[in-house]
Structure formats: structure tokens, C-alpha cells
Short mmCIF file of N, CA and C in Angstrom, two decimals:
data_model
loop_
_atom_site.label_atom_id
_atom_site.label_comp_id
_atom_site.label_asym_id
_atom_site.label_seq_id
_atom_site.Cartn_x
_atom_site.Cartn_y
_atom_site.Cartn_z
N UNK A 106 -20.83 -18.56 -6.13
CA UNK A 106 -20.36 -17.67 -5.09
C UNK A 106 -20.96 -18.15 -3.76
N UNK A 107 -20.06 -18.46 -2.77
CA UNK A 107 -20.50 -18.74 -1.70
C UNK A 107 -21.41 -17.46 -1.01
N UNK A 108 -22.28 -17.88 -0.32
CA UNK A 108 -23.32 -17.39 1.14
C UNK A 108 -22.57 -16.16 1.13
N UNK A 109 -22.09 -16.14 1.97
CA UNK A 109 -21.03 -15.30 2.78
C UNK A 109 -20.22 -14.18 2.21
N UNK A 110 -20.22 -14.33 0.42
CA UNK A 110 -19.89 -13.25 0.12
C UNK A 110 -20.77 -12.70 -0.61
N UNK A 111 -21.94 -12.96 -0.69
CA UNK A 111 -23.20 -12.45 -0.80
C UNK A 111 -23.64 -11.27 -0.01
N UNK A 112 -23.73 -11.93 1.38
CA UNK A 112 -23.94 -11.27 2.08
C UNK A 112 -23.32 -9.62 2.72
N UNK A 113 -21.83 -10.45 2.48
CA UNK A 113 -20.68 -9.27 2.49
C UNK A 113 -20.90 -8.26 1.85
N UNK A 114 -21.38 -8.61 0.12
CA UNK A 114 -21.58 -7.81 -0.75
C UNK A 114 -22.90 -6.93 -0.76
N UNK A 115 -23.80 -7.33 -0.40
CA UNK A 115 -25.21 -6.78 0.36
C UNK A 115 -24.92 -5.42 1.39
N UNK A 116 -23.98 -5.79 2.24
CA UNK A 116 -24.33 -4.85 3.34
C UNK A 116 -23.52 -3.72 3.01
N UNK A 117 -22.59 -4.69 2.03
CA UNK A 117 -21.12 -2.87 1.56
C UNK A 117 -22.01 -2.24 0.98
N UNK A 118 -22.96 -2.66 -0.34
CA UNK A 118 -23.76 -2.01 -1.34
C UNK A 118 -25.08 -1.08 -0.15
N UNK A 119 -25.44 -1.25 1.45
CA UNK A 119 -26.70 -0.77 1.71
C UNK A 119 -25.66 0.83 2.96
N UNK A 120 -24.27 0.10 2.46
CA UNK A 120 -23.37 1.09 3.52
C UNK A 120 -23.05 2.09 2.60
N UNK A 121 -22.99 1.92 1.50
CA UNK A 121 -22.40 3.12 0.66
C UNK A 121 -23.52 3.66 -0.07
N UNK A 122 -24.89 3.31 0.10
CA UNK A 122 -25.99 4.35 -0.07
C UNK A 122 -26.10 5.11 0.62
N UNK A 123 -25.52 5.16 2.18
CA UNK A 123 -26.17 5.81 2.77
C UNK A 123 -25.02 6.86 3.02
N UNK A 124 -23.59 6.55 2.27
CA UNK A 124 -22.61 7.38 2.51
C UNK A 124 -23.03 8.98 1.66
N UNK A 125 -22.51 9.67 2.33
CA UNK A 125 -22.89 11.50 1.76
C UNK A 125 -21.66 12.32 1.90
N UNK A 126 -20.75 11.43 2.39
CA UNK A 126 -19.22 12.20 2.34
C UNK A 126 -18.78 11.83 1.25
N UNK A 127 -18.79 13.19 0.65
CA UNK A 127 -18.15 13.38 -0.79
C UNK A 127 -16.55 13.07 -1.22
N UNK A 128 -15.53 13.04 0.20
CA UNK A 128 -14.11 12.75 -0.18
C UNK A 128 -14.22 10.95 0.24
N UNK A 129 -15.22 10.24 0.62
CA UNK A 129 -15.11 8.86 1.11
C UNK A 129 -15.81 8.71 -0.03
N UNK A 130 -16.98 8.86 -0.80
CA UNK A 130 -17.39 8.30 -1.85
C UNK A 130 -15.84 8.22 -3.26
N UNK A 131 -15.24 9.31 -3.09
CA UNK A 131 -14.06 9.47 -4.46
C UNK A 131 -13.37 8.68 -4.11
N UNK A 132 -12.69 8.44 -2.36
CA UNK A 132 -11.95 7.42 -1.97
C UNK A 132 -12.68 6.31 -2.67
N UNK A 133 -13.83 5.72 -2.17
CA UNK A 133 -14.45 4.23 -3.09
C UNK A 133 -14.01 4.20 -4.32
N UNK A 134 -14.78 5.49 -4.77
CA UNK A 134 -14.54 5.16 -6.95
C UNK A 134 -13.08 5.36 -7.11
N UNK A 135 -11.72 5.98 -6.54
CA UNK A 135 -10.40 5.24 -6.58
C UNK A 135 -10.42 4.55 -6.76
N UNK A 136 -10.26 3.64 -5.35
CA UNK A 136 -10.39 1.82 -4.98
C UNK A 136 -11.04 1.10 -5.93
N UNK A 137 -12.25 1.34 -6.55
CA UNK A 137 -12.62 0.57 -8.07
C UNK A 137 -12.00 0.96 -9.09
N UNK A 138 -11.16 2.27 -9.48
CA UNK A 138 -10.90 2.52 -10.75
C UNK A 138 -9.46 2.26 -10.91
N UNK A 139 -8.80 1.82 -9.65
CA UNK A 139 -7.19 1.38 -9.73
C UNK A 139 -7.31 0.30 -10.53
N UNK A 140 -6.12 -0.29 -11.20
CA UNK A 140 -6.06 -1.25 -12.02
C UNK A 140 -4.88 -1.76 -11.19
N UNK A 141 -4.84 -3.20 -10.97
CA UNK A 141 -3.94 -4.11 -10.45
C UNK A 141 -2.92 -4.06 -11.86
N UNK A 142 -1.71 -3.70 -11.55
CA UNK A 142 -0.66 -3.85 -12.48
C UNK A 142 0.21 -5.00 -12.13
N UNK A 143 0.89 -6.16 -13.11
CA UNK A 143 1.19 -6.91 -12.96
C UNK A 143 2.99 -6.42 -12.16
N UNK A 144 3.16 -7.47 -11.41
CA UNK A 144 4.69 -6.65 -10.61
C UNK A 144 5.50 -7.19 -11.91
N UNK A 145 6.36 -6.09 -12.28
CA UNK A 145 7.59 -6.19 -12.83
C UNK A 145 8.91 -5.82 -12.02
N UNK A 146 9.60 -7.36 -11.89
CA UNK A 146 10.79 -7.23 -11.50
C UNK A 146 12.01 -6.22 -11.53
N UNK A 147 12.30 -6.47 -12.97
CA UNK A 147 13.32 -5.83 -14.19
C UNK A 147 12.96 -3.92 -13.13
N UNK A 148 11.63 -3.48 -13.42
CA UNK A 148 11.60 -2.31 -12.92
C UNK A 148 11.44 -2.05 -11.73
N UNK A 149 11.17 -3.02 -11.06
CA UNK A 149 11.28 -3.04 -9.43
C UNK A 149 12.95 -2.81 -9.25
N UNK A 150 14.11 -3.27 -9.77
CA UNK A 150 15.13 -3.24 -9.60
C UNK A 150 15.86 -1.63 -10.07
N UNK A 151 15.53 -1.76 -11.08
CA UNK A 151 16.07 -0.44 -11.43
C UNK A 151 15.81 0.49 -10.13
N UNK A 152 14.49 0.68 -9.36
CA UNK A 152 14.34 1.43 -8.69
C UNK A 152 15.20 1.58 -7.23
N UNK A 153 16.23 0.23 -6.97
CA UNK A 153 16.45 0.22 -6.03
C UNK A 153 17.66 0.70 -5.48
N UNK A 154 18.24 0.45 -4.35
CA UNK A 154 19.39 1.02 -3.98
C UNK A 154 20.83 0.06 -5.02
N UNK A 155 22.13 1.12 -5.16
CA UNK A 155 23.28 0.85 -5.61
C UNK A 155 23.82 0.04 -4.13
N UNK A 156 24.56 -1.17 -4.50
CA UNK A 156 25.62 -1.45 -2.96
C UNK A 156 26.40 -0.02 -2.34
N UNK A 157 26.61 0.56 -3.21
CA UNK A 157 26.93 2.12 -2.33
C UNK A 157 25.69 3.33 -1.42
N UNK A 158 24.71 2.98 -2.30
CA UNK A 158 23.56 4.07 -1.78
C UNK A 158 22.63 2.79 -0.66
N UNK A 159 23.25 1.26 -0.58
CA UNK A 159 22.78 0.77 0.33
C UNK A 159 23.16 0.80 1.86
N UNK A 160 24.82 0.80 1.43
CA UNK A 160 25.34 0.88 2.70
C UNK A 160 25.53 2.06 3.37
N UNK A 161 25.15 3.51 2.50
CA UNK A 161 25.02 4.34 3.20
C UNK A 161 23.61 5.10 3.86
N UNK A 162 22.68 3.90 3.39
CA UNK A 162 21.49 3.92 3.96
C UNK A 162 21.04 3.25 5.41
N UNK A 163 22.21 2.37 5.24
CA UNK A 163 22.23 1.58 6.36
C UNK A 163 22.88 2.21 7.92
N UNK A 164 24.18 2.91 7.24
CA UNK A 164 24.20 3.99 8.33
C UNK A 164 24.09 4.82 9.06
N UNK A 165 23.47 5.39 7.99
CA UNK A 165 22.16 6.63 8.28
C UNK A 165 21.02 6.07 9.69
N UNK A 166 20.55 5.20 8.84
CA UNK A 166 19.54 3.98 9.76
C UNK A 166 20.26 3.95 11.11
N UNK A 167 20.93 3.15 11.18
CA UNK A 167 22.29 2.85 12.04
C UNK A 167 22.18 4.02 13.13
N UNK A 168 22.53 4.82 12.44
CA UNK A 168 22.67 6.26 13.76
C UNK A 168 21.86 6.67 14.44
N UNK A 169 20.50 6.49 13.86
CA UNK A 169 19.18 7.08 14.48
C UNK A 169 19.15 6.01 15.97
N UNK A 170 19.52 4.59 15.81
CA UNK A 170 18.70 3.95 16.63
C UNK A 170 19.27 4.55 17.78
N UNK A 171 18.34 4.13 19.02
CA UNK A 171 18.90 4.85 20.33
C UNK A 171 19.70 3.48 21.38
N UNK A 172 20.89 3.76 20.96
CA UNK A 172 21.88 2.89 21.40
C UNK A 172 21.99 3.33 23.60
N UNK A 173 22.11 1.90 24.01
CA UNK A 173 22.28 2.34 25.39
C UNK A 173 24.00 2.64 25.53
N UNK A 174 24.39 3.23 26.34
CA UNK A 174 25.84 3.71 26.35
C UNK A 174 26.69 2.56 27.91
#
């Protein structure tokens, strides 16, 4: 392990002793207890728009912008 993330790792470990906020400490143990899930495509897709629920997303979109006249 290089220097540098030694060090990195030093000062997070002397910053979060001294933390006493109880919703920033749970935020931390989150951030360690998430598990990186591998991306699945197949279900990335399912989730997405139909060519019909795209193009009417697009218009929707479309309308908001503030067009000059």
C-alpha cells in the first residue's frame, strides 16, 4: 500500500473518533455495510422505459423547457 493511502487512512480513522453525531456515525456504518452489487443488465432493462413511455417522456421534458417565443 502506497504512503499516501496510509496516511489518508490515519486521519479518516483520528476524524471519526472524534465524531459524536449519532446520524453521521450510522451514515459511516451504512457506507461500510452497503455491499457493491454486481450491475445486471438483463434487470437494468426491464426497468426501463417502453418506446411508448419514452417518447412520452420526452414530451413531457420537452414542454417544461423555457422556449424563447
Amino acid at each position: 500500500m502506497e504512503p499516501k493511502a496510509i496516511t489518508v487512512k490515519e486521519e479518516l480513522i483520528a476524524w471519526i473518533r472524534e465524531i459524536e453525531d449519532i446520524s453521521v456515525l450510522q451514515h459511516l456504518e451504512a457506507i461500510k455495510n452497503r455491499s457493491e452489487k454486481p450491475f445486471d443488465f438483463d434487470e437494468e432493462w426491464k426497468k426501463g422505459y417502453t418506446v411508448e413511455e419514452a417518447r412520452a417522456e420526452m414530451y413531457k421534458r420537452i414542454k417544461t423547457y423555457p422556449w424563447k417565443k
